Amino acid sequence: MLQSDLLSLRPLEADDLDFLYQLENDPAVWGVSDTLAPVSRHVLRQYLDNAAADFFEVRQLRLVLQDRASGTAVGTLDVFGFEPLHQRAGVGITVLADYRQRGYARAALALLRPYARQVLRLHQLHCTIGADNEASLALFAAAGFTRVGVRREWLRTAAGWQDAVEMQCLL
């Protein structure tokens, strides 16, 4: 079981529809998730129907961050873009606005690292973060990710083009 004193990381369940609808339709996170428009319940229901597919087949995994004390779903952790030959994958975390700055993302990354190494057999994780997203840059640095470069004008935002910082963590 992937859990700490603060949270559990668990697979998506059919009854996560309302939670996912809230998370995916929060315009505040669209800028970091490449989302351009709201997502319907129908599309999310179809996604949930296929969410249990094998990581090695679909090359991605989404886990729910669930508060241990209350059982409330507070965010998601995504492992995506798995490259079997190079044993690496990208990682992203989204936490609902009401639950940010409470340590959930930090705890999720701490649980992910040994799981990615021992179970998924990954050699490294990587992430792309908007250069102005100081909270995420600090989070991933504290979790052992190292800044390895900057992609100039990599992200198109409402304010214009933005640089992206590339970070990686060797497991």
XYZ file of C-alpha atoms in Angstrom:
171
model
C 0.000 0.000 0.000
C 1.302 3.431 -0.923
C 0.674 5.484 2.176
C 2.206 7.803 4.710
C 0.807 9.307 7.897
C -0.751 12.083 5.787
C -2.050 10.386 2.655
C -2.595 7.299 0.569
C -1.930 6.997 -3.140
C -4.635 4.842 -4.642
C -5.917 3.951 -8.101
C -8.841 5.756 -9.651
C -12.251 4.334 -8.787
C -15.579 4.624 -10.610
C -16.917 6.867 -7.841
C -14.134 9.437 -8.441
C -16.201 11.046 -11.213
C -17.268 14.138 -9.233
C -13.754 14.633 -7.861
C -12.192 14.393 -11.344
C -14.831 16.712 -12.776
C -13.939 19.328 -10.154
C -10.190 18.887 -10.686
C -10.180 18.821 -14.486
C -12.519 21.815 -14.774
C -10.572 24.150 -12.500
C -9.290 26.923 -14.818
C -6.548 27.704 -12.287
C -4.746 24.460 -13.193
C -5.307 24.556 -16.938
C -2.094 26.466 -17.475
C -0.008 23.634 -16.046
C -2.006 20.787 -17.562
C -2.284 21.861 -21.221
C -6.078 21.957 -20.876
C -7.910 24.440 -23.071
C -11.575 23.716 -22.391
C -13.853 22.130 -19.793
C -14.133 18.340 -19.759
C -17.553 16.703 -19.731
C -18.712 14.101 -17.241
C -19.269 11.726 -20.167
C -15.621 11.971 -21.269
C -14.424 11.534 -17.699
C -16.684 8.507 -17.210
C -15.137 6.910 -20.321
C -11.682 7.731 -18.972
C -12.528 6.071 -15.643
C -13.780 2.986 -17.466
C -10.298 2.539 -18.958
C -8.187 3.839 -16.061
C -7.246 0.381 -14.792
C -5.234 -0.448 -17.913
C -1.731 -1.818 -17.386
C 0.994 0.835 -16.945
C 3.370 -1.023 -19.244
C 0.723 -1.154 -21.974
C -0.706 2.371 -21.823
C 2.520 3.960 -20.535
C 0.796 6.113 -17.952
C -0.577 5.862 -14.445
C -2.836 8.193 -12.485
C -3.101 7.840 -8.729
C -5.406 9.714 -6.369
C -3.974 11.557 -3.370
C -6.357 10.665 -0.558
C -6.191 12.241 2.887
C -5.693 9.404 5.390
C -7.698 10.991 8.194
C -10.807 11.991 6.241
C -10.654 9.751 3.170
C -11.077 12.848 0.978
C -9.546 12.861 -2.499
C -7.343 15.972 -2.595
C -5.385 15.617 -5.833
C -3.784 13.373 -8.412
C -0.302 12.182 -9.245
C 0.389 11.330 -12.878
C 3.218 9.193 -14.211
C 3.179 9.568 -17.984
C 5.220 9.236 -21.149
C 6.819 6.003 -19.936
C 9.719 5.003 -22.176
C 10.503 1.312 -21.584
C 13.894 1.296 -23.304
C 15.193 4.207 -21.251
C 13.208 3.326 -18.107
C 11.986 6.885 -17.548
C 8.698 8.692 -17.213
C 7.339 12.142 -16.566
C 5.600 13.065 -13.349
C 3.000 15.699 -12.543
C 0.939 16.527 -9.475
C -2.288 18.464 -9.133
C -3.813 19.321 -5.766
C -7.238 20.917 -5.320
C -6.949 24.586 -4.340
C -8.436 24.084 -0.866
C -5.751 21.498 -0.016
C -2.583 23.168 -1.307
C 0.328 24.042 0.986
C -0.523 21.206 3.381
C 2.248 18.774 2.391
C 0.207 16.450 0.173
C 2.353 16.905 -2.948
C 5.577 16.498 -0.961
C 4.276 13.307 0.660
C 3.102 11.957 -2.707
C 6.545 12.457 -4.279
C 8.186 10.773 -1.287
C 5.941 7.731 -1.821
C 6.405 7.757 -5.588
C 10.199 7.553 -5.654
C 10.617 4.064 -4.125
C 7.513 2.799 -5.932
C 8.833 4.025 -9.283
C 12.211 2.402 -8.642
C 11.138 -0.884 -7.079
C 7.771 -1.636 -8.692
C 7.720 0.253 -11.987
C 11.459 -0.410 -12.415
C 12.180 3.126 -13.583
C 15.666 4.595 -13.693
C 14.521 8.200 -13.627
C 11.601 10.578 -13.374
C 11.408 13.983 -15.030
C 9.126 17.003 -15.035
C 8.574 20.236 -16.941
C 7.632 23.263 -14.844
C 6.770 26.811 -15.885
C 9.700 29.053 -14.970
C 7.437 31.291 -12.868
C 5.909 28.409 -10.867
C 8.107 28.895 -7.810
C 6.055 26.576 -5.598
C 6.444 23.615 -7.969
C 10.124 24.319 -8.588
C 10.750 24.319 -4.823
C 8.608 21.198 -4.324
C 10.458 19.109 -6.898
C 13.878 20.391 -5.786
C 13.071 19.400 -2.190
C 12.017 15.952 -3.476
C 15.455 15.358 -5.001
C 14.859 16.563 -8.549
C 17.715 18.483 -10.162
C 17.329 21.330 -12.626
C 18.870 20.141 -15.900
C 17.895 22.886 -18.315
C 15.529 25.538 -19.552
C 13.402 25.383 -22.678
C 12.970 28.908 -23.998
C 9.413 30.047 -24.817
C 8.236 26.450 -24.398
C 4.810 27.058 -22.874
C 2.111 29.140 -24.485
C 0.071 30.892 -21.812
C -2.639 33.533 -21.765
C 0.105 36.052 -20.974
C 2.307 34.902 -23.873
C 5.238 32.528 -24.203
C 6.945 31.275 -21.081
C 10.170 29.412 -20.406
C 9.965 25.931 -18.900
C 12.415 24.408 -16.443
C 13.308 20.752 -16.960
C 14.066 18.723 -13.845
C 14.960 15.080 -13.352
C 15.501 12.636 -10.540
C 17.733 9.596 -10.917
C 16.289 6.750 -8.905
